[in-house]
Tab-separated table of C-alpha atoms in Angstrom:
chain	number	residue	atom	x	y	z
A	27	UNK	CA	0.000	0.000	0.000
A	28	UNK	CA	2.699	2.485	0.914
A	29	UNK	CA	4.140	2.099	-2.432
A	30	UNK	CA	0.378	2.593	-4.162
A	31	UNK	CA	0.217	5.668	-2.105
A	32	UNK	CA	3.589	7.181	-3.353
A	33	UNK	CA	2.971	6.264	-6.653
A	34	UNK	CA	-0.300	8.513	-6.236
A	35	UNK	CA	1.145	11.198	-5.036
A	36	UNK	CA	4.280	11.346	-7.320
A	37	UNK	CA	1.909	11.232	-10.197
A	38	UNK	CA	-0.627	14.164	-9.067
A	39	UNK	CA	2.169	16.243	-8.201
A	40	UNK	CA	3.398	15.549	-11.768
A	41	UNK	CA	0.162	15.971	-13.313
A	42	UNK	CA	-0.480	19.394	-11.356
A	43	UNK	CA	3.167	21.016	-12.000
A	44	UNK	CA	2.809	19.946	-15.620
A	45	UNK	CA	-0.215	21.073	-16.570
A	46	UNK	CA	-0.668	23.541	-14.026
A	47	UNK	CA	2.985	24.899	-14.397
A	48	UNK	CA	2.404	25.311	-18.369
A	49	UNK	CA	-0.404	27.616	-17.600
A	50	UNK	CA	1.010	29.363	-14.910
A	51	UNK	CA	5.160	29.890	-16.712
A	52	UNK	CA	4.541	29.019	-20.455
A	53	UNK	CA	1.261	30.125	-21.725
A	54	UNK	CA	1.208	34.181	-21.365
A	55	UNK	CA	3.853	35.623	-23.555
A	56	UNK	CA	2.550	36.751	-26.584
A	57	UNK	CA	3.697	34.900	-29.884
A	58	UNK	CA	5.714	32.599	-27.836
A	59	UNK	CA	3.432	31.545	-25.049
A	60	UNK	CA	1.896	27.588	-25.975
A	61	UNK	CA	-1.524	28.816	-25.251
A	62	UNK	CA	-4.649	26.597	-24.755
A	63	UNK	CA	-3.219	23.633	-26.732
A	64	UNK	CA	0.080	24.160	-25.202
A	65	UNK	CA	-1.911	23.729	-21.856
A	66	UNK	CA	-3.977	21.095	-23.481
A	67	UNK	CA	-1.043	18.773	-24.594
A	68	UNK	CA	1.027	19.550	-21.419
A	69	UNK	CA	-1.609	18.268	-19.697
A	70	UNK	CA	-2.565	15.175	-21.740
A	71	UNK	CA	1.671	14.325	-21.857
A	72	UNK	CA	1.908	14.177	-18.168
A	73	UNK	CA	-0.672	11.834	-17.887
A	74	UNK	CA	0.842	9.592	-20.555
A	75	UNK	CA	4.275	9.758	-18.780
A	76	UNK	CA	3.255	9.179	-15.496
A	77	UNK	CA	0.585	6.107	-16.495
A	78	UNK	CA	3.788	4.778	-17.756
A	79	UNK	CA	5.978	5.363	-15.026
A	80	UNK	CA	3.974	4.720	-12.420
A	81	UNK	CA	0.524	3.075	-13.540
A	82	UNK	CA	1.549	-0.269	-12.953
A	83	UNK	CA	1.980	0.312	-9.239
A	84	UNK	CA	-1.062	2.417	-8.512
A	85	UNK	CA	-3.238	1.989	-11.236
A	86	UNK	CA	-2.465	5.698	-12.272
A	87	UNK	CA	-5.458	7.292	-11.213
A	88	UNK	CA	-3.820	10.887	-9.864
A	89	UNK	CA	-7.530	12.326	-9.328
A	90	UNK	CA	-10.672	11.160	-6.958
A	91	UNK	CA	-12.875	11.890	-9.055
A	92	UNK	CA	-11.214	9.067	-11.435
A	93	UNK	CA	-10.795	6.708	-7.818
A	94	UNK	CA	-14.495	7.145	-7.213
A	95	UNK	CA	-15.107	6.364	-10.514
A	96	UNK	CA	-13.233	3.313	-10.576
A	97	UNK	CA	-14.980	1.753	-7.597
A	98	UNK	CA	-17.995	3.077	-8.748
A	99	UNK	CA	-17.552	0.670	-12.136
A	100	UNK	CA	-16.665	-1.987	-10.402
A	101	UNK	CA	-12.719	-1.407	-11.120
A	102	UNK	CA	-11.342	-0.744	-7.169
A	103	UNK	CA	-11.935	-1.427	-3.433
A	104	UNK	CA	-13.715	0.836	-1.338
A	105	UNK	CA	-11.309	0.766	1.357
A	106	UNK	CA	-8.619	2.176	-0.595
A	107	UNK	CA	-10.408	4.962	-1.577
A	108	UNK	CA	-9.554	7.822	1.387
A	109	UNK	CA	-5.935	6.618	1.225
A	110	UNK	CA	-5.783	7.429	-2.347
A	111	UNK	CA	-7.737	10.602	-2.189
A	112	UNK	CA	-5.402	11.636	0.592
A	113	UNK	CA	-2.106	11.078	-1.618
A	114	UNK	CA	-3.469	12.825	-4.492
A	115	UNK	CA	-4.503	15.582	-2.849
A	116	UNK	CA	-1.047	15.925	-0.994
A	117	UNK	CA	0.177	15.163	-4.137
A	118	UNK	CA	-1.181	18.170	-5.607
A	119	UNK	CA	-0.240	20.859	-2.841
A	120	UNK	CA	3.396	19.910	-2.718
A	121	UNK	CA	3.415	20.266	-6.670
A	122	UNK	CA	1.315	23.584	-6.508
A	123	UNK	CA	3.756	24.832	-3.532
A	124	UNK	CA	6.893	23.916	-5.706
A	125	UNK	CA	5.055	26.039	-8.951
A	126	UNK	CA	4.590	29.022	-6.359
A	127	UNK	CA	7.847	29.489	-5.771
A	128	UNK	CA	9.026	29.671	-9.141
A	129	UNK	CA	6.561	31.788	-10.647
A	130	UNK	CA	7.264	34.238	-7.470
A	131	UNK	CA	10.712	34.452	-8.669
A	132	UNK	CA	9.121	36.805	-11.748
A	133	UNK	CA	9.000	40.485	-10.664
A	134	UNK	CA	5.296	41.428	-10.478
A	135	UNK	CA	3.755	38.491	-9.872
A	136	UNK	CA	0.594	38.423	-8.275
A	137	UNK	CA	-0.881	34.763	-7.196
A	138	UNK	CA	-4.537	37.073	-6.732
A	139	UNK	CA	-4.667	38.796	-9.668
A	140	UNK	CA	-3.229	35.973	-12.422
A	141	UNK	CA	-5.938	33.281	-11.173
A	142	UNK	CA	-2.189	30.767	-10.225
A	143	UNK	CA	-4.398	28.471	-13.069
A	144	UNK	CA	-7.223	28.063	-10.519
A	145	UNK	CA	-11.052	26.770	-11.759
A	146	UNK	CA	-13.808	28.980	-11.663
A	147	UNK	CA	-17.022	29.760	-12.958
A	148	UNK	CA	-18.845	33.283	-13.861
A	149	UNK	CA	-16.764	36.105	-14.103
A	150	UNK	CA	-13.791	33.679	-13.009
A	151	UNK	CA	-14.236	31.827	-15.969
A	152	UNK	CA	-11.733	32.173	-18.991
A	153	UNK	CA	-14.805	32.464	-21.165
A	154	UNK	CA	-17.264	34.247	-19.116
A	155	UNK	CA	-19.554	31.214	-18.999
A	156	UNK	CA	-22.068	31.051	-16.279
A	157	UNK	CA	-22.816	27.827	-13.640
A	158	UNK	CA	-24.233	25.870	-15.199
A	159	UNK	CA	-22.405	25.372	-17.815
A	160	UNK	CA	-19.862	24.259	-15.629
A	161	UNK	CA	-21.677	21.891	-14.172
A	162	UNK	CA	-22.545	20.237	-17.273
A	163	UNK	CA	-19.122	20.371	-18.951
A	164	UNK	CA	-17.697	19.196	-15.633
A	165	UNK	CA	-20.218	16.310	-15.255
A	166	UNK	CA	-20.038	15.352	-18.812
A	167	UNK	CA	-16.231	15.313	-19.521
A	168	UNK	CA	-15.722	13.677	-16.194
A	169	UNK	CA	-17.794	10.688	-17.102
A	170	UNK	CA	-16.307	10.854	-20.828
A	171	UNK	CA	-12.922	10.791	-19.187
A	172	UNK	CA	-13.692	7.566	-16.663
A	173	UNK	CA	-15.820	5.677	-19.959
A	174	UNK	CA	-11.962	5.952	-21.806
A	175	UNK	CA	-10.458	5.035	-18.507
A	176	UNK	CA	-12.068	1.656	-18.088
A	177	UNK	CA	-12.428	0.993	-21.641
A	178	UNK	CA	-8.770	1.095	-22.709
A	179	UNK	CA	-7.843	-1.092	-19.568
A	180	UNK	CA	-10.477	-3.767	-19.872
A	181	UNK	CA	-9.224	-7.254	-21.168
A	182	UNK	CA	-10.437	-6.596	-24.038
A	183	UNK	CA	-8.763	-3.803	-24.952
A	184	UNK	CA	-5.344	-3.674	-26.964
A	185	UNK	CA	-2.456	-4.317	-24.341
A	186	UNK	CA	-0.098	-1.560	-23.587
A	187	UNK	CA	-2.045	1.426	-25.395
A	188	UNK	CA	-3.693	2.661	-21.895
A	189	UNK	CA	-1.794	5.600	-21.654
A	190	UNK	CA	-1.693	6.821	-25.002
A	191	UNK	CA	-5.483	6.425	-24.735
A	192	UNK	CA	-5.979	8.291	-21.277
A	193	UNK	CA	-3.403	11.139	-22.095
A	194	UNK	CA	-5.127	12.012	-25.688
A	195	UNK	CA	-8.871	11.935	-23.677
A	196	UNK	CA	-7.087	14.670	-21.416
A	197	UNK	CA	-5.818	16.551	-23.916
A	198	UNK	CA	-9.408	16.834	-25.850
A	199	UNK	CA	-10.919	17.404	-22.402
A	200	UNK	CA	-8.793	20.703	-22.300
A	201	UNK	CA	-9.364	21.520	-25.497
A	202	UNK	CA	-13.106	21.839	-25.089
A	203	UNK	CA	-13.514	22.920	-21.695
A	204	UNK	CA	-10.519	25.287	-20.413
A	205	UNK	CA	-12.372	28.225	-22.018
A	206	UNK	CA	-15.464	27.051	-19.770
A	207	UNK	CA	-14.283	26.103	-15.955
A	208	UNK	CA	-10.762	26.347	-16.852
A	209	UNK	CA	-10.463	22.520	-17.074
A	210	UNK	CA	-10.714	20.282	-13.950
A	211	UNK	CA	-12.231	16.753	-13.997
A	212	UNK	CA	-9.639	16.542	-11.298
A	213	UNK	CA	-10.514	17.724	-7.279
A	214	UNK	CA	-6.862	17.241	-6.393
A	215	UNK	CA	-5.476	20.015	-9.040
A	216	UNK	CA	-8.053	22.495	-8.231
A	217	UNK	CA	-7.215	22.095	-4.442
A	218	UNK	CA	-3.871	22.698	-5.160
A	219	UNK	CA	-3.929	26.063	-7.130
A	220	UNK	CA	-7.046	27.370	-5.326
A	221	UNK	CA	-4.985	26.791	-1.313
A	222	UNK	CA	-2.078	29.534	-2.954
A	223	UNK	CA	-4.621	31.482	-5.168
A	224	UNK	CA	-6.910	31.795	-1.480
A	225	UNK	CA	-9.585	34.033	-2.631
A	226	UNK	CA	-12.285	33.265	-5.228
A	227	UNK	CA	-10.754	30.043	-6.332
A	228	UNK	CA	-11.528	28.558	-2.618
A	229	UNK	CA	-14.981	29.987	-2.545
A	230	UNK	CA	-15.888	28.047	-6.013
A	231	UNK	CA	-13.985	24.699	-4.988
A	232	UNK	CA	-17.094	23.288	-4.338
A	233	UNK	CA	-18.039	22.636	-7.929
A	234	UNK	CA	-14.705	21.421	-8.830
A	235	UNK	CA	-15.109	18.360	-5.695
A	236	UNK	CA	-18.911	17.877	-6.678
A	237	UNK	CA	-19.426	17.916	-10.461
A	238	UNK	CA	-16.362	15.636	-11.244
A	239	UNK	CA	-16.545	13.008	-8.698
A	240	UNK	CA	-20.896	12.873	-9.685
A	241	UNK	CA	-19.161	12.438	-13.452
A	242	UNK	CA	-16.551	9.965	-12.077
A	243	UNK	CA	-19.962	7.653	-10.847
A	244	UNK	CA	-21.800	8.230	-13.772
A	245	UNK	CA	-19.115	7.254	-15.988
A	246	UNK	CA	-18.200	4.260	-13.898
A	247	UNK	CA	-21.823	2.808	-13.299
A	248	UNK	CA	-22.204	3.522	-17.301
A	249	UNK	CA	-19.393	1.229	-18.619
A	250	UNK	CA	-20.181	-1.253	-15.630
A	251	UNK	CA	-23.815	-1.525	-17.095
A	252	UNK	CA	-23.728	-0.857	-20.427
A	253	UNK	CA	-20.337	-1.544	-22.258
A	254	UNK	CA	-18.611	-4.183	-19.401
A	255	UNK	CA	-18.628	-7.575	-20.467
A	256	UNK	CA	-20.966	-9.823	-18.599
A	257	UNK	CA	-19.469	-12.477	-16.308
């Protein structure tokens, strides 16, 4: 278990300073910033790396909302669950802590004012798009996310292609929803930036906890009842 539980937390804290730290360092600077497919890819590649590195230790889930999921479709034991959470979440801070450092090292920088890549909704929205819509996109790409999950890794499924898989269903995920929430699917990462952002981003958190780990269930109990095959 202790080795489950380091896996988990090396691979949220890679997860968060990779796709958090593109945002944050890499995707401001006009002509040369990487931008919301920068973001996107940065994302999706730390997934696929870590999966790799780490996957076959944990299971590479690096997000409750994917560990609730899991159980939920009939993938991983309930009494696993709080450790996990508890890694990934840790996980998460350390790598957000590490990213707060460095991007304090720029003169000017203001964790308040430049969001620190946190989630939001309304006015703290990249797009200006209202609640609900991040509830749905949240809900929605969070069950999308957990269908690919289970899929790729069933028996069924071609050997050794997981990660590709998983990564590339990140990187769409991004693509379609950072103008929205900002992207999360993930209650670990927006813990992490909202803690050092402390305003706004802590008040909305909420969301970011509920609407993925409802989409984690729905996209578990889906594939377990629909897609899985039947024993």
């Amino acid at each position: 278990m202790l080795k489950k539980l380091t896996a988990e937390l090396l691979g949220t804290f890679v997860l968060v300073f990779g796709g958090c730290g593109s945002a944050v360092l890499a995707a401001g600077f006009p002509e040369l910033g990487i931008g919301f497919v920068g973001v996107s890819l940065a994302s999706g590649l730390t997934i696929v790396a870590m999966v790799y590195a780490v996957g076959h230790i944990s299971g590479g889930h690096f997000n409750p909302a994917v560990t609730i999921g899991l159980w939920a479709g009939g993938r991983f034991r309930a009494a696993e669950i709080i450790p996990y959470i508890i890694s990934q979440v840790i996980g998460g801070i350390l790598a957000a802590a590490v990213l707060y450092v460095i991007a304090s090292g720029q003169a000017g920088f203001d964790v308040t004012a430049s969001g620190f890549a946190s989630n939001g909704y309304g006015e703290h929205s990249p797009g200006g798009f209202s609640l609900q819509s991040a509830i749905i996109a949240e809900v929605v790409l969070t069950a999308i996310f957990l269908i690919v999950i289970i899929g790729v890794t069933d028996k069924r499924a071609y050997a050794g292609f997981a990660p590709l898989a998983i990564g590339l269903a990140l990187t769409l995920i991004h693509l379609v929803s950072i103008p929205v929430t900002n992207t999360s699917v993930n209650p670990a990462r927006s813990t992490a930036v909202a803690i050092f952002q402390n305003t706004w981003a802590l008040e909305q958190l909420w969301l970011f906890w509920v609407m993925p780990i409802i989409g984690g269930i729905v996209g578990g109990v889906v594939y377990r009842l629909l897609l899985a095959e039947k024993q």
